[in-house]
Amino acid sequence: MILSYPSFHSPTLQHHHPSLNATPRLAAIARSSPSLLMADRNHQPPRRQPPQDMSVAAEGYSVTAEDGHRGRTAAADDDGHDRGWQMWRQPPIRPPEKQRSSRVAWALVILCTLLATAVIVAGATVFAVYLIYKPRMPYLLVSDAQLLRLDYDQGGTIQYLEALITVQARNTNSKADASFSRVDLALRFHGADVARLRAAPFMVARASAAPLRYDVVSAGRTLGPDGMRVMDQSLKSGVVPLDLLGRARTRWRVGIFASLKFWTRISCRLHFFFPGNGTVMDSDRNTCTSRSP
């Protein structure tokens, strides 16, 4: 029986089976030793190597178990790297909770944007109205005053006082009428009320003024010690001071957009030449005005 093996030249295989290329010698051994031939029957020939392994063996390289393990490890690493690359490139799937929170965030952003836009539009509208109408505060002005009579005794009592005071309510708005209400003024001497000046509600046309002429009459007002001392000094100097204090409610409309309301307050001192003609000093005329906060 003749055994045939693949004919490839490998130093490793030739080292383990030196008799593969000596066919005549094998036949001679078979004739001389039949038992050896029976042993060869049980001998399994070397397995065919895959083409890749054969090419490696043919080129003179030896493949060991460590190299195979290293190759399998590298292949596993390559497979894991490929799977990681595929997982990285796969778009993430957002859970439903994150999607709901994202919708809420977008709704808040849109709401804030609308509010900011409304505030900007309102501010621009107010600024445009201000430029068009140029609103100004109505106010009170003392245009003239005169102390006609003053009777005072040494006991500190003002027996009789008469004065003429002209107060003008002015409206300098060129495009809006103004109203004055709750006018309440007080004429005082050194903190003591001498007379009260009031007026019913009235209107003042745009860019105009309305005069309020008060004929003030007071009698029987008693002064304190300090007031008596100041009155004696004033009569001797020929100048009697009287204080005018009070306030009024003003209201005017700016087009069709808004109605403005403010309190205007007045506080000033008027100096009268008395004894004398009783006129007020020129420095106090047209300078005693009210102010709005």
Short mmCIF file of C-alpha atoms in Angstrom, two decimals:
data_model
loop_
_atom_site.label_atom_id
_atom_site.label_comp_id
_atom_site.label_asym_id
_atom_site.label_seq_id
_atom_site.Cartn_x
_atom_site.Cartn_y
_atom_site.Cartn_z
CA MET A 1 0.00 0.00 0.00
CA ILE A 2 1.38 3.35 -1.05
CA LEU A 3 0.56 6.53 0.95
CA SER A 4 0.42 9.90 -0.84
CA TYR A 5 0.83 13.30 0.87
CA PRO A 6 0.66 16.85 -0.38
CA SER A 7 3.84 17.82 -2.09
CA PHE A 8 4.89 21.18 -0.52
CA HIS A 9 8.30 22.01 0.68
CA SER A 10 8.25 23.01 4.33
CA PRO A 11 11.30 22.84 6.50
CA THR A 12 9.17 22.12 9.52
CA LEU A 13 7.36 19.16 7.97
CA GLN A 14 10.55 17.72 6.51
CA HIS A 15 12.07 17.75 9.92
CA HIS A 16 9.26 15.65 11.43
CA HIS A 17 8.77 13.26 8.45
CA PRO A 18 12.02 12.76 6.58
CA SER A 19 10.67 9.73 4.73
CA LEU A 20 7.85 11.51 2.86
CA ASN A 21 9.91 12.15 -0.24
CA ALA A 22 11.50 8.66 -0.34
CA THR A 23 8.77 6.51 -1.87
CA PRO A 24 11.05 3.58 -2.99
CA ARG A 25 12.53 3.38 0.45
CA LEU A 26 9.05 3.20 1.97
CA ALA A 27 8.15 0.30 -0.27
CA ALA A 28 11.26 -1.57 0.78
CA ILE A 29 10.50 -1.05 4.42
CA ALA A 30 6.96 -2.34 3.84
CA ARG A 31 8.25 -5.55 2.36
CA SER A 32 10.71 -6.12 5.11
CA SER A 33 8.52 -5.06 8.05
CA PRO A 34 4.76 -5.60 7.62
CA SER A 35 4.17 -4.52 11.24
CA LEU A 36 5.54 -1.12 10.50
CA LEU A 37 3.06 -0.76 7.65
CA MET A 38 0.21 -1.63 9.98
CA ALA A 39 1.41 1.04 12.35
CA ASP A 40 1.38 3.55 9.51
CA ARG A 41 -2.25 2.68 8.85
CA ASN A 42 -3.12 4.02 12.25
CA HIS A 43 -1.04 7.07 11.66
CA GLN A 44 -3.14 10.07 10.59
CA PRO A 45 -1.63 12.20 7.86
CA PRO A 46 -1.27 15.93 8.58
CA ARG A 47 -4.35 17.96 7.87
CA ARG A 48 -4.50 20.22 4.93
CA GLN A 49 -3.82 23.78 5.87
CA PRO A 50 -6.10 26.51 4.58
CA PRO A 51 -4.70 28.43 1.65
CA GLN A 52 -3.79 31.32 3.92
CA ASP A 53 -1.91 29.01 6.35
CA MET A 54 -0.22 27.22 3.47
CA SER A 55 1.00 30.43 1.97
CA VAL A 56 2.41 31.45 5.32
CA ALA A 57 4.17 28.11 5.68
CA ALA A 58 5.45 28.27 2.12
CA GLU A 59 6.99 31.68 2.72
CA GLY A 60 8.98 30.31 5.64
CA TYR A 61 7.00 31.64 8.60
CA SER A 62 6.03 29.54 11.59
CA VAL A 63 2.60 30.07 13.15
CA THR A 64 2.42 29.39 16.87
CA ALA A 65 -0.48 29.21 19.37
CA GLU A 66 0.50 32.55 20.82
CA ASP A 67 0.26 34.15 17.37
CA GLY A 68 -3.17 32.64 16.85
CA HIS A 69 -4.42 33.88 20.19
CA ARG A 70 -3.01 37.30 19.41
CA GLY A 71 -4.77 37.30 16.05
CA ARG A 72 -8.08 36.31 17.60
CA THR A 73 -7.69 39.06 20.19
CA ALA A 74 -6.98 41.64 17.49
CA ALA A 75 -9.98 40.45 15.49
CA ALA A 76 -12.18 40.71 18.56
CA ASP A 77 -10.85 44.20 19.20
CA ASP A 78 -11.61 45.16 15.60
CA ASP A 79 -15.13 43.78 15.92
CA GLY A 80 -15.67 45.69 19.18
CA HIS A 81 -14.32 48.85 17.60
CA ASP A 82 -16.68 48.45 14.66
CA ARG A 83 -19.61 47.87 16.97
CA GLY A 84 -18.63 50.95 19.04
CA TRP A 85 -18.38 53.05 15.88
CA GLN A 86 -21.81 51.88 14.80
CA MET A 87 -23.26 52.66 18.23
CA TRP A 88 -21.65 56.12 18.21
CA ARG A 89 -23.05 56.96 14.82
CA GLN A 90 -26.53 55.80 15.76
CA PRO A 91 -28.69 58.86 16.67
CA PRO A 92 -29.70 58.89 20.35
CA ILE A 93 -33.32 58.27 21.18
CA ARG A 94 -34.69 60.81 23.61
CA PRO A 95 -36.95 59.51 26.34
CA PRO A 96 -40.48 60.93 26.52
CA GLU A 97 -39.73 62.95 29.69
CA LYS A 98 -36.94 64.88 27.98
CA GLN A 99 -39.18 65.56 25.02
CA ARG A 100 -41.89 66.98 27.31
CA SER A 101 -39.37 69.15 29.15
CA SER A 102 -38.08 70.37 25.80
CA ARG A 103 -41.60 71.42 24.78
CA VAL A 104 -42.08 73.28 28.07
CA ALA A 105 -38.77 75.08 27.62
CA TRP A 106 -39.71 76.17 24.11
CA ALA A 107 -43.11 77.36 25.35
CA LEU A 108 -41.43 79.47 28.04
CA VAL A 109 -39.02 80.93 25.50
CA ILE A 110 -41.89 81.89 23.19
CA LEU A 111 -43.85 83.41 26.09
CA CYS A 112 -40.88 85.48 27.25
CA THR A 113 -40.30 86.65 23.69
CA LEU A 114 -43.91 87.78 23.36
CA LEU A 115 -43.77 89.62 26.70
CA ALA A 116 -40.54 91.36 25.75
CA THR A 117 -42.03 92.38 22.41
CA ALA A 118 -45.16 93.75 24.13
CA VAL A 119 -43.04 95.77 26.57
CA ILE A 120 -40.96 97.22 23.73
CA VAL A 121 -44.07 98.13 21.73
CA ALA A 122 -45.70 99.75 24.79
CA GLY A 123 -42.57 101.74 25.54
CA ALA A 124 -42.30 102.92 21.95
CA THR A 125 -45.98 103.96 21.99
CA VAL A 126 -45.59 105.95 25.21
CA PHE A 127 -42.49 107.66 23.86
CA ALA A 128 -44.27 108.54 20.62
CA VAL A 129 -47.25 109.96 22.53
CA TYR A 130 -44.90 112.03 24.67
CA LEU A 131 -43.18 113.46 21.60
CA ILE A 132 -46.51 114.31 19.97
CA TYR A 133 -48.40 115.80 22.94
CA LYS A 134 -45.50 116.91 25.18
CA PRO A 135 -47.61 116.89 28.37
CA ARG A 136 -46.85 119.45 31.08
CA MET A 137 -48.07 119.77 34.64
CA PRO A 138 -50.78 122.38 35.30
CA TYR A 139 -49.90 124.61 38.26
CA LEU A 140 -50.97 127.54 40.47
CA LEU A 141 -49.31 130.98 40.42
CA VAL A 142 -49.77 134.05 42.65
CA SER A 143 -49.86 136.90 40.15
CA ASP A 144 -50.80 139.74 42.53
CA ALA A 145 -51.56 140.41 46.21
CA GLN A 146 -52.31 143.41 48.44
CA LEU A 147 -52.85 143.86 52.17
CA LEU A 148 -55.72 146.36 52.42
CA ARG A 149 -56.25 146.53 56.18
CA LEU A 150 -54.70 145.19 59.38
CA ASP A 151 -55.99 145.99 62.89
CA TYR A 152 -53.83 144.56 65.69
CA ASP A 153 -53.98 145.23 69.42
CA GLN A 154 -51.28 144.85 72.06
CA GLY A 155 -52.99 141.76 73.46
CA GLY A 156 -51.84 139.71 70.47
CA THR A 157 -55.15 139.59 68.61
CA ILE A 158 -55.68 140.36 64.92
CA GLN A 159 -58.98 142.19 65.22
CA TYR A 160 -59.43 142.67 61.48
CA LEU A 161 -57.46 141.72 58.36
CA GLU A 162 -58.40 142.19 54.71
CA ALA A 163 -56.30 141.20 51.71
CA LEU A 164 -56.71 140.72 47.98
CA ILE A 165 -54.90 137.70 46.53
CA THR A 166 -55.05 136.72 42.86
CA VAL A 167 -54.11 133.12 42.07
CA GLN A 168 -53.91 131.90 38.49
CA ALA A 169 -54.49 128.29 37.46
CA ARG A 170 -52.34 127.76 34.39
CA ASN A 171 -52.46 125.03 31.78
CA THR A 172 -49.49 125.09 29.42
CA ASN A 173 -50.50 121.96 27.48
CA SER A 174 -51.11 122.87 23.86
CA LYS A 175 -53.25 119.80 23.05
CA ALA A 176 -55.15 118.99 26.26
CA ASP A 177 -57.56 120.76 28.60
CA ALA A 178 -56.95 120.55 32.35
CA SER A 179 -59.25 120.49 35.35
CA PHE A 180 -58.57 121.77 38.89
CA SER A 181 -60.44 120.40 41.88
CA ARG A 182 -60.19 120.29 45.67
CA VAL A 183 -58.42 123.63 45.83
CA ASP A 184 -57.57 124.30 49.48
CA LEU A 185 -55.23 127.18 50.43
CA ALA A 186 -54.39 128.71 53.81
CA LEU A 187 -53.09 132.20 54.62
CA ARG A 188 -50.96 132.13 57.78
CA PHE A 189 -48.95 134.43 59.97
CA HIS A 190 -46.11 132.74 61.86
CA GLY A 191 -47.85 129.35 61.84
CA ALA A 192 -51.30 130.61 62.83
CA ASP A 193 -54.11 130.34 60.27
CA VAL A 194 -55.53 133.72 59.32
CA ALA A 195 -57.91 132.63 56.53
CA ARG A 196 -58.81 129.66 54.31
CA LEU A 197 -59.08 129.98 50.51
CA ARG A 198 -61.11 127.39 48.61
CA ALA A 199 -62.61 127.03 45.12
CA ALA A 200 -65.10 124.77 43.36
CA PRO A 201 -63.84 122.47 40.55
CA PHE A 202 -63.21 124.27 37.25
CA MET A 203 -61.70 123.69 33.82
CA VAL A 204 -58.82 125.49 32.15
CA ALA A 205 -58.57 125.38 28.38
CA ARG A 206 -55.39 124.34 26.63
CA ALA A 207 -52.56 126.89 26.65
CA SER A 208 -54.48 129.31 28.87
CA ALA A 209 -55.00 130.39 32.51
CA ALA A 210 -57.96 130.99 34.83
CA PRO A 211 -57.65 133.68 37.56
CA LEU A 212 -58.92 133.04 41.10
CA ARG A 213 -59.47 136.35 42.94
CA TYR A 214 -59.78 136.00 46.70
CA ASP A 215 -61.02 138.79 48.94
CA VAL A 216 -59.72 137.54 52.26
CA VAL A 217 -61.33 138.83 55.46
CA SER A 218 -60.30 137.61 58.91
CA ALA A 219 -61.10 138.77 62.45
CA GLY A 220 -60.41 137.70 66.02
CA ARG A 221 -57.26 135.64 65.45
CA THR A 222 -55.10 135.42 68.58
CA LEU A 223 -51.33 134.98 68.22
CA GLY A 224 -48.96 133.19 70.55
CA PRO A 225 -45.98 134.78 72.30
CA ASP A 226 -43.67 134.19 69.34
CA GLY A 227 -46.31 135.46 66.91
CA MET A 228 -46.82 138.62 68.97
CA ARG A 229 -43.08 139.31 68.99
CA VAL A 230 -42.80 138.80 65.21
CA MET A 231 -45.85 141.01 64.55
CA ASP A 232 -44.38 143.84 66.64
CA GLN A 233 -41.09 143.62 64.75
CA SER A 234 -42.87 143.51 61.34
CA LEU A 235 -45.01 146.58 62.05
CA LYS A 236 -41.96 148.51 63.20
CA SER A 237 -39.99 147.49 60.05
CA GLY A 238 -42.90 148.30 57.70
CA VAL A 239 -43.00 144.80 56.09
CA VAL A 240 -45.57 142.21 57.18
CA PRO A 241 -44.97 138.61 56.01
CA LEU A 242 -47.86 136.23 55.27
CA ASP A 243 -47.44 132.58 54.23
CA LEU A 244 -49.58 130.94 51.54
CA LEU A 245 -49.80 127.14 51.75
CA GLY A 246 -52.07 124.60 50.07
CA ARG A 247 -52.67 122.17 47.26
CA ALA A 248 -55.02 121.34 44.37
CA ARG A 249 -55.87 118.26 42.35
CA THR A 250 -55.10 118.50 38.62
CA ARG A 251 -56.27 116.22 35.83
CA TRP A 252 -55.81 116.25 32.07
CA ARG A 253 -56.09 113.78 29.22
CA VAL A 254 -53.33 112.93 26.77
CA GLY A 255 -55.25 112.26 23.56
CA ILE A 256 -57.34 109.10 23.84
CA PHE A 257 -54.63 107.07 25.54
CA ALA A 258 -54.48 108.10 29.20
CA SER A 259 -55.86 110.42 31.85
CA LEU A 260 -53.19 111.87 34.15
CA LYS A 261 -53.90 112.99 37.72
CA PHE A 262 -51.49 114.77 40.06
CA TRP A 263 -51.48 116.86 43.20
CA THR A 264 -49.90 120.29 42.83
CA ARG A 265 -48.68 121.97 46.05
CA ILE A 266 -47.83 125.58 46.81
CA SER A 267 -45.77 126.99 49.67
CA CYS A 268 -44.34 130.51 49.61
CA ARG A 269 -44.05 133.70 51.66
CA LEU A 270 -45.52 137.04 50.57
CA HIS A 271 -44.08 140.31 51.92
CA PHE A 272 -46.47 143.31 52.14
CA PHE A 273 -45.49 146.94 52.67
CA PHE A 274 -47.52 147.81 55.74
CA PRO A 275 -48.07 150.33 57.17
CA GLY A 276 -48.03 151.77 53.68
CA ASN A 277 -49.86 151.02 50.46
CA GLY A 278 -49.98 147.31 51.35
CA THR A 279 -48.66 146.09 47.97
CA VAL A 280 -46.66 142.91 47.72
CA MET A 281 -42.97 143.03 46.89
CA ASP A 282 -42.12 142.69 43.22
CA SER A 283 -39.83 139.77 44.03
CA ASP A 284 -42.85 137.79 45.27
CA ARG A 285 -45.06 138.58 42.29
CA ASN A 286 -45.18 135.78 39.66
CA THR A 287 -42.57 133.76 41.55
CA CYS A 288 -44.84 132.03 44.05
CA THR A 289 -45.83 128.89 42.12
CA SER A 290 -46.94 125.37 42.91
CA ARG A 291 -45.07 122.20 42.05
CA SER A 292 -46.12 118.68 41.27
CA PRO A 293 -44.15 115.75 42.69
#
